[in-house]
CSV table of C-alpha atoms in Angstrom, one decimal:
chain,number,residue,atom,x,y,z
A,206,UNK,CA,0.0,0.0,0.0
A,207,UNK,CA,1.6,3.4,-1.3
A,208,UNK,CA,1.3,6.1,1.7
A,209,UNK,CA,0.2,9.7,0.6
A,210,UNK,CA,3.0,11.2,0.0
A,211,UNK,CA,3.6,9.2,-2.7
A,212,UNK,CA,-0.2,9.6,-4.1
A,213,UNK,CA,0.2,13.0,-3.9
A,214,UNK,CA,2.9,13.2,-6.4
A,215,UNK,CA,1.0,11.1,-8.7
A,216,UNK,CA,-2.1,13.3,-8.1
A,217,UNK,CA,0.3,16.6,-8.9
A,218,UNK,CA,2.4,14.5,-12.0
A,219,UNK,CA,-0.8,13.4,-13.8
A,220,UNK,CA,-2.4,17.6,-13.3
A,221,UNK,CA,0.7,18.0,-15.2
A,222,UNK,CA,0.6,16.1,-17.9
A,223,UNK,CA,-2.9,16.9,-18.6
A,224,UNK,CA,-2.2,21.1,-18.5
A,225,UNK,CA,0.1,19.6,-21.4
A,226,UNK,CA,-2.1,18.1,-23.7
A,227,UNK,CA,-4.1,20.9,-23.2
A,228,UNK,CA,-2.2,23.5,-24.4
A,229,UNK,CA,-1.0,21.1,-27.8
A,230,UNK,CA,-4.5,21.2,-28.7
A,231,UNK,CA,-5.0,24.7,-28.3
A,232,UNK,CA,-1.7,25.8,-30.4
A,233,UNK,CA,-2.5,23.1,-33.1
A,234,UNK,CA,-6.4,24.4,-33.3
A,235,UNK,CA,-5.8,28.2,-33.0
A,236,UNK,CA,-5.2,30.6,-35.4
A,237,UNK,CA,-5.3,34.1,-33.9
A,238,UNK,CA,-7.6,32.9,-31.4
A,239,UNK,CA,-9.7,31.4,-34.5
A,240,UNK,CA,-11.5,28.2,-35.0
A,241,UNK,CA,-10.1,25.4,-36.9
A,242,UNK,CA,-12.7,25.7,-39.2
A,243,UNK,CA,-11.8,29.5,-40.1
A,244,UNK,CA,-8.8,29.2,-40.3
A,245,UNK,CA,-8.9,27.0,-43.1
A,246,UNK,CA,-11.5,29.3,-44.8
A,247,UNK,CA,-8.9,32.1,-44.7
A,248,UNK,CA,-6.3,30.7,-46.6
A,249,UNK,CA,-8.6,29.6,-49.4
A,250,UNK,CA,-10.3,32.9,-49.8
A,251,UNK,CA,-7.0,34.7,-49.9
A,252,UNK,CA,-5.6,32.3,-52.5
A,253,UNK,CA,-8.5,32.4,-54.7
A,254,UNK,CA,-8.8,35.9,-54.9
A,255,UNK,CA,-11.0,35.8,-58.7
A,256,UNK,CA,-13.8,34.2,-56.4
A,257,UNK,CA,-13.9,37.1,-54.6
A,258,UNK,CA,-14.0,39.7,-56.9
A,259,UNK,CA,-17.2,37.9,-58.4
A,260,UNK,CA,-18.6,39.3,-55.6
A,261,UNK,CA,-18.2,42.9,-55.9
A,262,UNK,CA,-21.3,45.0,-57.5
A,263,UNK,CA,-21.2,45.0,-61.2
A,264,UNK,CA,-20.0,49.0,-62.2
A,265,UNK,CA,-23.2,51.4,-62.8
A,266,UNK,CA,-24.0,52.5,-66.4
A,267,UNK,CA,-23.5,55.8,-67.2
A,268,UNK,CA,-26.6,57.6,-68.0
A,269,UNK,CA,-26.6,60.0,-71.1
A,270,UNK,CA,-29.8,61.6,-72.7
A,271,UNK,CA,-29.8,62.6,-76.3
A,272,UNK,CA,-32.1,65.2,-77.6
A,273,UNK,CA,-33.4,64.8,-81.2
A,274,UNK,CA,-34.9,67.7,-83.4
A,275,UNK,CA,-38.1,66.3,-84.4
A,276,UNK,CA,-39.6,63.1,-84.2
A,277,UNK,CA,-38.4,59.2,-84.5
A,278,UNK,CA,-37.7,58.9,-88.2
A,279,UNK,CA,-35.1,57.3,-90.6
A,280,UNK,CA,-32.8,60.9,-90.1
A,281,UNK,CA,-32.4,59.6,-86.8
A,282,UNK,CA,-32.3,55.7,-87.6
A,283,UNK,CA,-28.6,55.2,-86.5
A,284,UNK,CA,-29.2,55.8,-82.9
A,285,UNK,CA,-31.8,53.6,-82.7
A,286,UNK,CA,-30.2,50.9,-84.5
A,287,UNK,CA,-27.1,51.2,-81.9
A,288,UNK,CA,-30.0,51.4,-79.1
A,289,UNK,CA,-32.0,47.9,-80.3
A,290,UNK,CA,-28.2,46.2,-81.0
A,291,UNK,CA,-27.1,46.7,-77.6
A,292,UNK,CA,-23.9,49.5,-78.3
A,293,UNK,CA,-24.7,51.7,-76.0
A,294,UNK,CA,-24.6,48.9,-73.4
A,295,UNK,CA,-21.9,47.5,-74.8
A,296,UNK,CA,-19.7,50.5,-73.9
A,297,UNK,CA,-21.1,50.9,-70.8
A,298,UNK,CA,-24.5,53.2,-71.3
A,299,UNK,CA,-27.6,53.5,-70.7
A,300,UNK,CA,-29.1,56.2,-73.2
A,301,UNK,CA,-32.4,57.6,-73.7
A,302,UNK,CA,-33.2,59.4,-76.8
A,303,UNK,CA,-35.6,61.8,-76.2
A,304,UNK,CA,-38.2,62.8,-79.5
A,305,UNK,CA,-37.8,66.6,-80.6
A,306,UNK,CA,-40.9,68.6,-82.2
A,307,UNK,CA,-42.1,71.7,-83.3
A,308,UNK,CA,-41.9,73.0,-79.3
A,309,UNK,CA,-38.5,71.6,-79.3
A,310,UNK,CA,-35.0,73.4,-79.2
A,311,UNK,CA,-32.3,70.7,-78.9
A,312,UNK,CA,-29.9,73.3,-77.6
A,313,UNK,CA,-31.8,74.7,-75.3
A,314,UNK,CA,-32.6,71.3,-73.6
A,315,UNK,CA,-28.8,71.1,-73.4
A,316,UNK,CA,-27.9,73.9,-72.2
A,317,UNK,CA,-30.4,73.1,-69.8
A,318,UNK,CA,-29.2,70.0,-68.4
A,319,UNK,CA,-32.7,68.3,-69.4
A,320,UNK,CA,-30.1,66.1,-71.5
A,321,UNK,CA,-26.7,66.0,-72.2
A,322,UNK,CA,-25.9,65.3,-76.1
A,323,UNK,CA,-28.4,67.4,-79.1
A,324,UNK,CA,-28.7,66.6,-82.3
A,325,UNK,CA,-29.6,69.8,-84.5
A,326,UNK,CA,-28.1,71.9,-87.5
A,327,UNK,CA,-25.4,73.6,-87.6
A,328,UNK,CA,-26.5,77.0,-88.0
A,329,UNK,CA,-29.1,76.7,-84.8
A,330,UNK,CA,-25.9,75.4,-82.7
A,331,UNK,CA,-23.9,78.9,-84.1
A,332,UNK,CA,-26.8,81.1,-82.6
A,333,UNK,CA,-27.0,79.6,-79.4
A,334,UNK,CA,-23.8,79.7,-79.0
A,335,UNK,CA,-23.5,83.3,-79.6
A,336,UNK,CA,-26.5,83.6,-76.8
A,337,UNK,CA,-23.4,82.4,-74.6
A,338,UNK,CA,-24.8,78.6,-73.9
A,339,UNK,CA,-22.1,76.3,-73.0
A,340,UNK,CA,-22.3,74.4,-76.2
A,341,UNK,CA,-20.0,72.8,-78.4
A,342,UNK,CA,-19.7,70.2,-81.3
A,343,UNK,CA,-18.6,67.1,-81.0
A,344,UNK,CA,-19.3,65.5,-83.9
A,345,UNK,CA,-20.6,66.0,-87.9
A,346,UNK,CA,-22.7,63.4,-88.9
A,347,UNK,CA,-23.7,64.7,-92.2
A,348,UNK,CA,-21.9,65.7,-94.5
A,349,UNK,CA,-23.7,67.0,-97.0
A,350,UNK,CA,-26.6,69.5,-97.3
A,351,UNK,CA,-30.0,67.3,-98.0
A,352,UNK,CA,-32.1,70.8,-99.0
A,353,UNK,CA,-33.1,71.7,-102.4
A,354,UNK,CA,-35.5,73.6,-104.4
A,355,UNK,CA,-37.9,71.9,-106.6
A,356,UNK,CA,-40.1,72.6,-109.4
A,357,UNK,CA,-41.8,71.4,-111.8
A,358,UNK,CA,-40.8,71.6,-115.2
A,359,UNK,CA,-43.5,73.0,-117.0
A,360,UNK,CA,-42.3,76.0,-114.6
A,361,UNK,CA,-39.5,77.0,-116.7
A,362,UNK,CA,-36.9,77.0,-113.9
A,363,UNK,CA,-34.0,75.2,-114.8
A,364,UNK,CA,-31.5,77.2,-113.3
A,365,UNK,CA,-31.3,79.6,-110.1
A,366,UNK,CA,-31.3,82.6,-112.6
A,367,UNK,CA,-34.9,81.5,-113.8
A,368,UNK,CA,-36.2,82.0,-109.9
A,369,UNK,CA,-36.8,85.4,-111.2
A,370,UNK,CA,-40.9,86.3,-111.0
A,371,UNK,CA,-41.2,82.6,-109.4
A,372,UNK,CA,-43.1,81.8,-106.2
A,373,UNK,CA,-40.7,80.3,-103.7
A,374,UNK,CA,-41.4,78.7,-100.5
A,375,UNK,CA,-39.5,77.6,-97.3
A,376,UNK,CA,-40.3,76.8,-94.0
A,377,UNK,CA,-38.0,79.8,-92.7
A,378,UNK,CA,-37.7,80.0,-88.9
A,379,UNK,CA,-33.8,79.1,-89.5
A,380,UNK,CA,-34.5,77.1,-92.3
A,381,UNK,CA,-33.9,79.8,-95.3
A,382,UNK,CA,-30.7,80.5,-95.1
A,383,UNK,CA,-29.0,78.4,-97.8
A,384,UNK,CA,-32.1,79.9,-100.3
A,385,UNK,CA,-31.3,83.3,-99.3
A,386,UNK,CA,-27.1,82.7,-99.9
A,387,UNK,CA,-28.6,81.4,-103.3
A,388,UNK,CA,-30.2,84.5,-104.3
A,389,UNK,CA,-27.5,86.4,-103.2
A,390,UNK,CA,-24.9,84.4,-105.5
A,391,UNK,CA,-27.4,85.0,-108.3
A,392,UNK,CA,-28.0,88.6,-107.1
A,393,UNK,CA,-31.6,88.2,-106.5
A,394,UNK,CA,-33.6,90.3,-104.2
A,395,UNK,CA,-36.4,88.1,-102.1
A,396,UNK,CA,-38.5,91.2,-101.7
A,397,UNK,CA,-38.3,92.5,-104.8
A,398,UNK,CA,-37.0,90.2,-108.1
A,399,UNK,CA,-39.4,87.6,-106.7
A,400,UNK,CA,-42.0,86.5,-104.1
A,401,UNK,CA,-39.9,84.2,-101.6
A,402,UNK,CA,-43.4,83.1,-98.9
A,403,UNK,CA,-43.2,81.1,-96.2
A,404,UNK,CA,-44.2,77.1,-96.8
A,405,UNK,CA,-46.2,74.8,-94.8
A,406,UNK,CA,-44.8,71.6,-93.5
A,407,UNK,CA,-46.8,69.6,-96.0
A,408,UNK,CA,-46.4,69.6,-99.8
A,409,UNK,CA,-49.6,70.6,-100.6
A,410,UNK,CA,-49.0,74.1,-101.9
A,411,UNK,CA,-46.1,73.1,-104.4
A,412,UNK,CA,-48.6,69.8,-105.5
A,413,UNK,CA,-51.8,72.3,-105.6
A,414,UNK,CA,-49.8,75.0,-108.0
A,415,UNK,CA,-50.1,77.4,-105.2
A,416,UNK,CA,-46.1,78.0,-104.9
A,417,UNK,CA,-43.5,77.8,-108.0
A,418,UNK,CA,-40.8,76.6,-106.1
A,419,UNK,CA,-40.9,74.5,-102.8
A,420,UNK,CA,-38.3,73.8,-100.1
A,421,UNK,CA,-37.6,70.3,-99.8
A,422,UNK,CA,-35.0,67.8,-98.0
A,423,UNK,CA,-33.8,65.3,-100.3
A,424,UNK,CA,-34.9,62.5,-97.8
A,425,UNK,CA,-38.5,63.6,-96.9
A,426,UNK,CA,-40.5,66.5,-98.9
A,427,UNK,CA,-39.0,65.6,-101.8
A,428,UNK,CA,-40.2,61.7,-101.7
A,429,UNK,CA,-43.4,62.8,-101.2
A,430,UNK,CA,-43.6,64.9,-104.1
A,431,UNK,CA,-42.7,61.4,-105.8
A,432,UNK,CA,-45.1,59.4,-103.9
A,433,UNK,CA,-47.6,61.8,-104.6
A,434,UNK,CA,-47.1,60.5,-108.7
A,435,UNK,CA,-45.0,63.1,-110.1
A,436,UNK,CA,-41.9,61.5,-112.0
A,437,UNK,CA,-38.4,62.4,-111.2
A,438,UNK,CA,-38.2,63.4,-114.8
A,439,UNK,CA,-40.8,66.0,-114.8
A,440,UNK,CA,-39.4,68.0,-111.7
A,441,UNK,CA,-36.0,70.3,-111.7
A,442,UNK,CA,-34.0,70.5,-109.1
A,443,UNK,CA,-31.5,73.0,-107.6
A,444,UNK,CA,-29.3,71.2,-105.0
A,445,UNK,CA,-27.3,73.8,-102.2
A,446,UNK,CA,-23.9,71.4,-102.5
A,447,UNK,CA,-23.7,72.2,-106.3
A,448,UNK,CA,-24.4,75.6,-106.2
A,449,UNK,CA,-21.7,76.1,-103.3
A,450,UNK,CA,-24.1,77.8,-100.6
A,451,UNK,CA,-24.9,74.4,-98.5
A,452,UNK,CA,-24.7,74.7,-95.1
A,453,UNK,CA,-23.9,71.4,-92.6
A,454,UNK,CA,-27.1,70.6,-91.2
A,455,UNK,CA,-27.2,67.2,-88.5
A,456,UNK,CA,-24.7,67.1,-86.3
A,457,UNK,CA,-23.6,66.2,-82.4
A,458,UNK,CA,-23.3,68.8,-79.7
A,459,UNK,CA,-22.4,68.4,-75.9
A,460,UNK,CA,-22.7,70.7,-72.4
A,461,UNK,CA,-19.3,72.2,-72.4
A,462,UNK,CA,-19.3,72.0,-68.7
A,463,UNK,CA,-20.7,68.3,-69.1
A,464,UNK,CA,-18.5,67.6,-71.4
A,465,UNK,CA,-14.8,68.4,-69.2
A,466,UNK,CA,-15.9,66.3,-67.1
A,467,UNK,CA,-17.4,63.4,-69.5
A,468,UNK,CA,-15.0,63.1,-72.7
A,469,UNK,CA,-15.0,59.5,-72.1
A,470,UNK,CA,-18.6,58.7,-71.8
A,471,UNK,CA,-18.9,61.0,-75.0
A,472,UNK,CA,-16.2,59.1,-77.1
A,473,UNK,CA,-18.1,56.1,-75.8
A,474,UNK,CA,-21.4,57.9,-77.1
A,475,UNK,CA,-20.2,58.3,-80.3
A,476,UNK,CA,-18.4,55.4,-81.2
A,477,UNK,CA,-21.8,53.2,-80.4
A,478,UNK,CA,-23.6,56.1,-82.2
A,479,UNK,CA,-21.3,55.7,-85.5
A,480,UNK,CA,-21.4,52.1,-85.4
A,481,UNK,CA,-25.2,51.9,-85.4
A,482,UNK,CA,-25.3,54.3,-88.3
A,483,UNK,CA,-22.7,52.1,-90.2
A,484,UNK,CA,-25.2,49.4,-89.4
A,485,UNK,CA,-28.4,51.3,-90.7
A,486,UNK,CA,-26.1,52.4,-93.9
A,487,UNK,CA,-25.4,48.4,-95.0
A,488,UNK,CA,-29.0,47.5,-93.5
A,489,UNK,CA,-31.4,50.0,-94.3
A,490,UNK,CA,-34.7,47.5,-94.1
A,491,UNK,CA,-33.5,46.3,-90.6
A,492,UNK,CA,-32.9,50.1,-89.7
A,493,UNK,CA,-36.4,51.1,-90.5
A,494,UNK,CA,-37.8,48.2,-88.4
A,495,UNK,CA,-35.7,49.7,-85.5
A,496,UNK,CA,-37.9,53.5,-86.6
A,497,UNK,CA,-41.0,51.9,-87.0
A,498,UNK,CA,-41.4,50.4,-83.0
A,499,UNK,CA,-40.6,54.0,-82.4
A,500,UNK,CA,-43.1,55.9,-85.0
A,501,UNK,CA,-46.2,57.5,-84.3
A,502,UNK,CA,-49.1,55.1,-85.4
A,503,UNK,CA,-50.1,56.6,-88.6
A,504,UNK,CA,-47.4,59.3,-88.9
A,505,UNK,CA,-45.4,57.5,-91.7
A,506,UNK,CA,-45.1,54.3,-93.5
A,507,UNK,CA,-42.6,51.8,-93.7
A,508,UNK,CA,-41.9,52.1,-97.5
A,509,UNK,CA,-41.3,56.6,-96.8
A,510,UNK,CA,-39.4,55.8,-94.2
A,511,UNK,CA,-37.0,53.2,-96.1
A,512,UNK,CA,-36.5,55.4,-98.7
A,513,UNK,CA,-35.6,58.3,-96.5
A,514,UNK,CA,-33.0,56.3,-95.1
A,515,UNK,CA,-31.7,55.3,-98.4
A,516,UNK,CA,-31.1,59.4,-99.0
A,517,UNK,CA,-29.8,59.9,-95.4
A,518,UNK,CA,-27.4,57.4,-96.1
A,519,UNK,CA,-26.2,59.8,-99.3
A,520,UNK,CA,-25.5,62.8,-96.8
A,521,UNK,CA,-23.5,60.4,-94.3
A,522,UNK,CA,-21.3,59.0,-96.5
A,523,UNK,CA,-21.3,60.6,-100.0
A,524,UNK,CA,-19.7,59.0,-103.0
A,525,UNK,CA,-15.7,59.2,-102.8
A,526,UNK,CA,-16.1,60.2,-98.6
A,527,UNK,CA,-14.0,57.6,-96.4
A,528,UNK,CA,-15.8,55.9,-94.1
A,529,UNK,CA,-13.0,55.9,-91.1
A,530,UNK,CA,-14.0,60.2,-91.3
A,531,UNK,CA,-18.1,59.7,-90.4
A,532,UNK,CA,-18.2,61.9,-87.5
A,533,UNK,CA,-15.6,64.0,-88.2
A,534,UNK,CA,-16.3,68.3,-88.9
A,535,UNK,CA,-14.4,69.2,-91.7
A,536,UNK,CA,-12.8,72.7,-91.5
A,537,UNK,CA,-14.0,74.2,-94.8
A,538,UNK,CA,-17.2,73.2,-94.6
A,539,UNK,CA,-17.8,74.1,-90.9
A,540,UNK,CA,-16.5,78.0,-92.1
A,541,UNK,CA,-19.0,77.8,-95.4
A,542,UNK,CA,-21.7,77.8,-92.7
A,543,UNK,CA,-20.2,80.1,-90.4
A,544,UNK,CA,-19.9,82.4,-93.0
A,545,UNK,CA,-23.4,82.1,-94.5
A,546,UNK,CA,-24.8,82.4,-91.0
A,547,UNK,CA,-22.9,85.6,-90.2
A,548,UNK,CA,-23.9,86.9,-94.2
A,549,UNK,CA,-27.3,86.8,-93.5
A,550,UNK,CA,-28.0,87.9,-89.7
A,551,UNK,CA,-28.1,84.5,-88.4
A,552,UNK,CA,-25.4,85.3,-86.3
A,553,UNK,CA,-24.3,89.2,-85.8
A,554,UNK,CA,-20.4,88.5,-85.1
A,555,UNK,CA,-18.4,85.9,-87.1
A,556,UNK,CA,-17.9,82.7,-85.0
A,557,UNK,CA,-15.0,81.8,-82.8
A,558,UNK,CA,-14.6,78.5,-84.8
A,559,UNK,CA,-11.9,77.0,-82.9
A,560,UNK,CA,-14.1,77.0,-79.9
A,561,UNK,CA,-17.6,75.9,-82.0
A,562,UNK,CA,-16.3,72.3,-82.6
A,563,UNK,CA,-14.2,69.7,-81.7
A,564,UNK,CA,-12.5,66.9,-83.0
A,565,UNK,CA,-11.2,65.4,-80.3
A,566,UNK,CA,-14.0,63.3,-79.6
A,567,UNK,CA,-14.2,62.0,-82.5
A,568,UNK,CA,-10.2,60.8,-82.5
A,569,UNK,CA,-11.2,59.5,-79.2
A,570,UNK,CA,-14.0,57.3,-80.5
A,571,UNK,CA,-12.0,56.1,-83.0
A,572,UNK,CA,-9.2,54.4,-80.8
């Protein structure tokens, strides 16, 4: 029988040993005070650190509004397109093109901040620009004039010099100015050598006999003087580009102080923009579906509005124009409007045309 001295001991050695095993387990399961189970979860997580990123929130599209001029048609059709193909969203997007109309001043709407990119003529963008709006162009998407004067030929007028005595119509509120740089080549006073009145938006005075001469855009009035039944061959017409008085109508303009801060979303804008109106270009059926969805029930047909992109495609890229320049403002022409613009009181001091337009946008687009 052991006496209890010697129990003690074994009471005191066994303590011991146990305080031991203890603590292994505690150093071989810890981590930082952690449970086995985490840390093994830390480890992994760091090493896989793709799986993690999956996690993060996808990055925001950028919201940009574009103001149109007038409403949803084929002289619009390439924004659509790149709207129903996805481009937009493909650079990161999400646009909303907002329908112009008679009420509707594009630069006004930008200057505004009730959008940020407005699509209207040249010569509108020059006056507001002289009323001091922080406006600028970004972009020329046509690059030709699409007005003309039309007749028919049992008028007599196969030349501007024959406008003498004649009726003529426009739409004037901004719209005149290429007809009155006309006369003035041919030295023709409105007031007096003939009767220049304004036109309604229909083409029912030139079709009725009640005008000589009537305004017309290549891609709209003008088809409808041929859908009315007339034949190509019994009209005349006097095209601004020949004559050497166009003026650049459809083109891109920004918020100056959106723009410093936006030149990227903007290059973004426009590259998406371009490539839908390369896309409407090579598909002009598929373009006009994109329109149609968009249309006012009744407001046009399919057939007008296919062959108005067929003559909108004729102002974006012209015969002999490379199609790596769509978008771009070309000097010369740019001053040609200036100068007409400042001719006849559109503007009362000759535009700072360094500061009306930009190419840099463009260049960015294209990279």
């Amino acid at each position: 029988m052991m006496n209890k001295q010697t129990n003690r001991f074994r009471s005191l050695l066994l303590m011991a040993v146990m305080m031991m095993v203890i603590s292994l387990i505690a150093g071989c399961g810890g981590n930082n005070g952690n449970s086995a189970a985490e840390a093994t979860a830390a480890p992994d997580a760091a090493a896989s650190p793709a799986a993690a990123a999956t996690t993060e929130p996808a990055a925001e599209a950028v919201k940009v509004r574009l103001q149109l001029k007038w409403v949803p048609q084929a002289q619009f059709a390439g924004y659509f397109v790149a709207q129903d193909k996805g481009y937009y969203k493909e650079e990161g997007l999400e646009v909303e093109i907002l329908p112009g109309g008679p009420d509707i001043v594009p630069e006004q709407q930008v200057a505004g901040g009730s959008a940020e990119i407005g699509v209207d003529w040249v010569a509108s963008l020059l006056t507001s620009q002289e009323q001091e709006m922080p406006l600028v162009q970004i972009a020329q998407i046509y690059q030709k004039s699409g007005l003309v004067l039309v007749s028919k030929k049992e008028s007599g007028i196969s030349a501007p010099a024959d406008l003498k005595g004649k009726k003529v119509g426009n739409w004037m509120g901004g719209n005149e100015f290429e007809i009155l740089a006309l006369f003035d080549k041919y030295k023709l006073d409105s007031n007096k050598d003939l009767n220049f009145t304004k036109q309604g938006f229909t083409m029912d005075q030139f079709l009725g006999g009640d005008i000589d001469v009537a305004s017309a855009m290549t891609y709209n009035e003008y088809q409808v003087v041929l859908e009315s039944g007339i034949q190509a061959e019994d009209l005349n017409v006097i095209d601004m580009n020949a004559e050497g008085v166009a003026m650049l109508e459809d083109n891109l303009f920004a918020n100056k102080e959106w723009l410093a801060d936006n030149k990227e979303t903007a290059a973004k804008f426009v590259r998406a923009s371009l490539k839908g109106w390369k896309d409407a270009i090579a598909d002009p059926s598929a373009a006009v579906d994109s329109v149609m969805k968009l249309a006012e029930d009744g407001s046009t047909t399919a057939e007008h509005q296919l062959k108005m992109m067929e003559e909108v495609s004729k102002l974006i890229l012209p015969e002999g124009f490379d199609s790596a320049k769509m978008g771009y403002t070309d000097a010369a022409a740019f001053q040609q409007t200036a100068d007409i613009a400042l001719q006849f009181g559109v503007i009362k001091e000759a535009s700072k045309v360094d500061e009306a337009y930009t190419n840099e946008i463009v260049e960015m687009a294209a990279q």
